[in-house]
mmCIF file of N, CA and C in Angstrom:
data_model
loop_
_atom_site.group_PDB
_atom_site.id
_atom_site.type_symbol
_atom_site.label_atom_id
_atom_site.label_comp_id
_atom_site.label_asym_id
_atom_site.label_seq_id
_atom_site.Cartn_x
_atom_site.Cartn_y
_atom_site.Cartn_z
ATOM 1 N N MET P 1 -25.960 21.448 67.443
ATOM 2 C CA MET P 1 -25.147 22.613 67.766
ATOM 3 C C MET P 1 -25.876 23.869 67.298
ATOM 4 N N ASN P 2 -25.651 24.933 68.027
ATOM 5 C CA ASN P 2 -26.290 26.183 67.635
ATOM 6 C C ASN P 2 -25.316 27.051 66.838
ATOM 7 N N LEU P 3 -25.770 28.200 66.427
ATOM 8 C CA LEU P 3 -24.962 29.080 65.588
ATOM 9 C C LEU P 3 -23.671 29.508 66.280
ATOM 10 N N ALA P 4 -23.731 29.769 67.579
ATOM 11 C CA ALA P 4 -22.531 30.185 68.309
ATOM 12 C C ALA P 4 -21.462 29.093 68.272
ATOM 13 N N SER P 5 -21.867 27.841 68.340
ATOM 14 C CA SER P 5 -20.909 26.738 68.267
ATOM 15 C C SER P 5 -20.229 26.692 66.904
ATOM 16 N N PHE P 6 -21.002 26.881 65.846
ATOM 17 C CA PHE P 6 -20.421 26.870 64.504
ATOM 18 C C PHE P 6 -19.447 28.036 64.321
ATOM 19 N N ILE P 7 -19.808 29.192 64.846
ATOM 20 C CA ILE P 7 -18.920 30.352 64.749
ATOM 21 C C ILE P 7 -17.627 30.076 65.505
ATOM 22 N N PHE P 8 -17.720 29.497 66.711
ATOM 23 C CA PHE P 8 -16.539 29.154 67.487
ATOM 24 C C PHE P 8 -15.640 28.206 66.710
ATOM 25 N N TRP P 9 -16.217 27.162 66.143
ATOM 26 C CA TRP P 9 -15.426 26.197 65.374
ATOM 27 C C TRP P 9 -14.770 26.858 64.167
ATOM 28 N N ALA P 10 -15.508 27.690 63.460
ATOM 29 C CA ALA P 10 -14.992 28.302 62.238
ATOM 30 C C ALA P 10 -13.897 29.319 62.524
ATOM 31 N N ILE P 11 -14.022 30.067 63.616
ATOM 32 C CA ILE P 11 -13.077 31.146 63.879
ATOM 33 C C ILE P 11 -11.894 30.687 64.714
ATOM 34 N N PHE P 12 -12.098 29.782 65.649
ATOM 35 C CA PHE P 12 -11.024 29.429 66.566
ATOM 36 C C PHE P 12 -10.457 28.027 66.359
ATOM 37 N N VAL P 13 -11.296 27.034 66.317
ATOM 38 C CA VAL P 13 -10.813 25.651 66.326
ATOM 39 C C VAL P 13 -10.138 25.266 65.014
ATOM 40 N N LEU P 14 -10.786 25.503 63.902
ATOM 41 C CA LEU P 14 -10.201 25.098 62.619
ATOM 42 C C LEU P 14 -8.872 25.802 62.328
ATOM 43 N N PRO P 15 -8.756 27.133 62.520
ATOM 44 C CA PRO P 15 -7.447 27.758 62.307
ATOM 45 C C PRO P 15 -6.389 27.252 63.286
ATOM 46 N N LEU P 16 -6.774 26.971 64.528
ATOM 47 C CA LEU P 16 -5.812 26.453 65.501
ATOM 48 C C LEU P 16 -5.306 25.079 65.087
ATOM 49 N N VAL P 17 -6.186 24.224 64.659
ATOM 50 C CA VAL P 17 -5.777 22.891 64.211
ATOM 51 C C VAL P 17 -4.871 23.006 62.990
ATOM 52 N N GLY P 18 -5.234 23.865 62.049
ATOM 53 C CA GLY P 18 -4.386 24.071 60.878
ATOM 54 C C GLY P 18 -3.017 24.606 61.250
ATOM 55 N N PHE P 19 -2.976 25.557 62.175
ATOM 56 C CA PHE P 19 -1.705 26.109 62.630
ATOM 57 C C PHE P 19 -0.857 25.045 63.313
ATOM 58 N N LEU P 20 -1.474 24.229 64.157
ATOM 59 C CA LEU P 20 -0.718 23.183 64.845
ATOM 60 C C LEU P 20 -0.182 22.134 63.877
ATOM 61 N N ILE P 21 -0.969 21.785 62.874
ATOM 62 C CA ILE P 21 -0.476 20.847 61.856
ATOM 63 C C ILE P 21 0.709 21.444 61.124
ATOM 64 N N TRP P 22 0.622 22.731 60.781
ATOM 65 C CA TRP P 22 1.728 23.402 60.100
ATOM 66 C C TRP P 22 2.980 23.432 60.981
ATOM 67 N N VAL P 23 2.799 23.763 62.271
ATOM 68 C CA VAL P 23 3.950 23.814 63.187
ATOM 69 C C VAL P 23 4.589 22.443 63.324
ATOM 70 N N MET P 24 3.771 21.403 63.442
ATOM 71 C CA MET P 24 4.312 20.049 63.597
ATOM 72 C C MET P 24 5.052 19.594 62.347
ATOM 73 N N ARG P 25 4.603 20.009 61.180
ATOM 74 C CA ARG P 25 5.302 19.651 59.945
ATOM 75 C C ARG P 25 6.626 20.394 59.813
ATOM 76 N N GLN P 26 6.724 21.597 60.392
ATOM 77 C CA GLN P 26 7.962 22.371 60.332
ATOM 78 C C GLN P 26 9.010 21.843 61.316
ATOM 79 N N ASP P 27 8.544 21.185 62.378
ATOM 80 C CA ASP P 27 9.434 20.710 63.433
ATOM 81 C C ASP P 27 10.060 19.378 63.029
ATOM 82 N N LYS P 28 11.367 19.323 63.075
ATOM 83 C CA LYS P 28 12.077 18.095 62.710
ATOM 84 C C LYS P 28 12.278 17.175 63.905
ATOM 85 N N LYS P 29 11.802 17.592 65.085
ATOM 86 C CA LYS P 29 11.986 16.797 66.299
ATOM 87 C C LYS P 29 10.701 16.041 66.653
ATOM 88 N N LYS P 30 10.022 15.530 65.674
ATOM 89 C CA LYS P 30 8.831 14.698 65.846
ATOM 90 C C LYS P 30 7.656 15.420 66.490
ATOM 91 N N GLY P 31 7.462 16.686 66.180
ATOM 92 C CA GLY P 31 6.273 17.402 66.613
ATOM 93 C C GLY P 31 6.289 17.890 68.041
ATOM 94 N N SER P 32 7.446 18.003 68.647
ATOM 95 C CA SER P 32 7.479 18.427 70.051
ATOM 96 C C SER P 32 7.042 19.876 70.220
ATOM 97 N N ILE P 33 7.362 20.738 69.270
ATOM 98 C CA ILE P 33 6.945 22.141 69.381
ATOM 99 C C ILE P 33 5.423 22.247 69.269
ATOM 100 N N GLY P 34 4.821 21.511 68.372
ATOM 101 C CA GLY P 34 3.366 21.515 68.245
ATOM 102 C C GLY P 34 2.688 21.024 69.512
ATOM 103 N N LEU P 35 3.262 20.014 70.142
ATOM 104 C CA LEU P 35 2.705 19.503 71.393
ATOM 105 C C LEU P 35 2.823 20.544 72.499
ATOM 106 N N ILE P 36 3.944 21.234 72.563
ATOM 107 C CA ILE P 36 4.138 22.287 73.563
ATOM 108 C C ILE P 36 3.136 23.417 73.340
ATOM 109 N N VAL P 37 2.946 23.827 72.087
ATOM 110 C CA VAL P 37 1.979 24.881 71.773
ATOM 111 C C VAL P 37 0.575 24.437 72.172
ATOM 112 N N LEU P 38 0.212 23.199 71.884
ATOM 113 C CA LEU P 38 -1.104 22.688 72.243
ATOM 114 C C LEU P 38 -1.308 22.698 73.753
ATOM 115 N N ILE P 39 -0.316 22.263 74.514
ATOM 116 C CA ILE P 39 -0.410 22.253 75.972
ATOM 117 C C ILE P 39 -0.561 23.674 76.510
ATOM 118 N N LEU P 40 0.203 24.618 75.966
ATOM 119 C CA LEU P 40 0.093 26.006 76.411
ATOM 120 C C LEU P 40 -1.293 26.580 76.130
ATOM 121 N N VAL P 41 -1.841 26.291 74.965
ATOM 122 C CA VAL P 41 -3.168 26.798 74.617
ATOM 123 C C VAL P 41 -4.226 26.214 75.557
ATOM 124 N N VAL P 42 -4.130 24.933 75.848
ATOM 125 C CA VAL P 42 -5.083 24.303 76.759
ATOM 126 C C VAL P 42 -4.964 24.902 78.155
ATOM 127 N N LEU P 43 -3.746 25.066 78.648
ATOM 128 C CA LEU P 43 -3.550 25.648 79.976
ATOM 129 C C LEU P 43 -4.062 27.083 80.048
ATOM 130 N N LEU P 44 -3.792 27.878 79.025
ATOM 131 C CA LEU P 44 -4.297 29.244 78.998
ATOM 132 C C LEU P 44 -5.826 29.270 78.967
ATOM 133 N N GLY P 45 -6.423 28.353 78.235
ATOM 134 C CA GLY P 45 -7.879 28.264 78.200
ATOM 135 C C GLY P 45 -8.463 27.905 79.553
ATOM 136 N N ILE P 46 -7.823 26.979 80.254
ATOM 137 C CA ILE P 46 -8.299 26.590 81.579
ATOM 138 C C ILE P 46 -8.179 27.752 82.552
ATOM 139 N N VAL P 47 -7.039 28.437 82.546
ATOM 140 C CA VAL P 47 -6.836 29.573 83.440
ATOM 141 C C VAL P 47 -7.832 30.678 83.136
ATOM 142 N N TYR P 48 -8.059 30.961 81.864
ATOM 143 C CA TYR P 48 -9.003 32.005 81.466
ATOM 144 C C TYR P 48 -10.422 31.669 81.938
ATOM 145 N N MET P 49 -10.854 30.449 81.687
ATOM 146 C CA MET P 49 -12.211 30.074 82.092
ATOM 147 C C MET P 49 -12.351 30.038 83.602
ATOM 148 N N TYR P 50 -11.304 29.634 84.317
ATOM 149 C CA TYR P 50 -11.349 29.640 85.778
ATOM 150 C C TYR P 50 -11.485 31.066 86.285
ATOM 151 N N ALA P 51 -10.731 32.000 85.667
ATOM 152 C CA ALA P 51 -10.783 33.405 86.080
ATOM 153 C C ALA P 51 -12.152 34.020 85.744
ATOM 154 N N ARG P 52 -12.709 33.674 84.598
ATOM 155 C CA ARG P 52 -14.002 34.238 84.187
ATOM 156 C C ARG P 52 -15.170 33.734 85.040
ATOM 157 N N THR P 53 -15.095 32.470 85.463
ATOM 158 C CA THR P 53 -16.202 31.899 86.213
ATOM 159 C C THR P 53 -15.992 32.013 87.717
ATOM 160 N N GLY P 54 -14.852 32.469 88.150
ATOM 161 C CA GLY P 54 -14.584 32.576 89.583
ATOM 162 C C GLY P 54 -14.403 31.236 90.258
ATOM 163 N N GLY P 55 -14.032 30.228 89.508
ATOM 164 C CA GLY P 55 -13.792 28.902 90.065
ATOM 165 C C GLY P 55 -15.050 28.094 90.325
ATOM 166 N N GLN P 56 -16.156 28.491 89.755
ATOM 167 C CA GLN P 56 -17.409 27.756 89.989
ATOM 168 C C GLN P 56 -17.655 26.760 88.895
#
């Protein structure tokens, strides 16, 4: 991995995983809110990358 990958992991992935773990621990309905948040983040990422690349 190069430096940009490490920066991405340190700034985005690790805090997101920590936040999702925290949300799932707060949810008394077996982590459904954390799963919904994860799905929304993935969908937003897909839409963003599709828009940035023009669908290529």
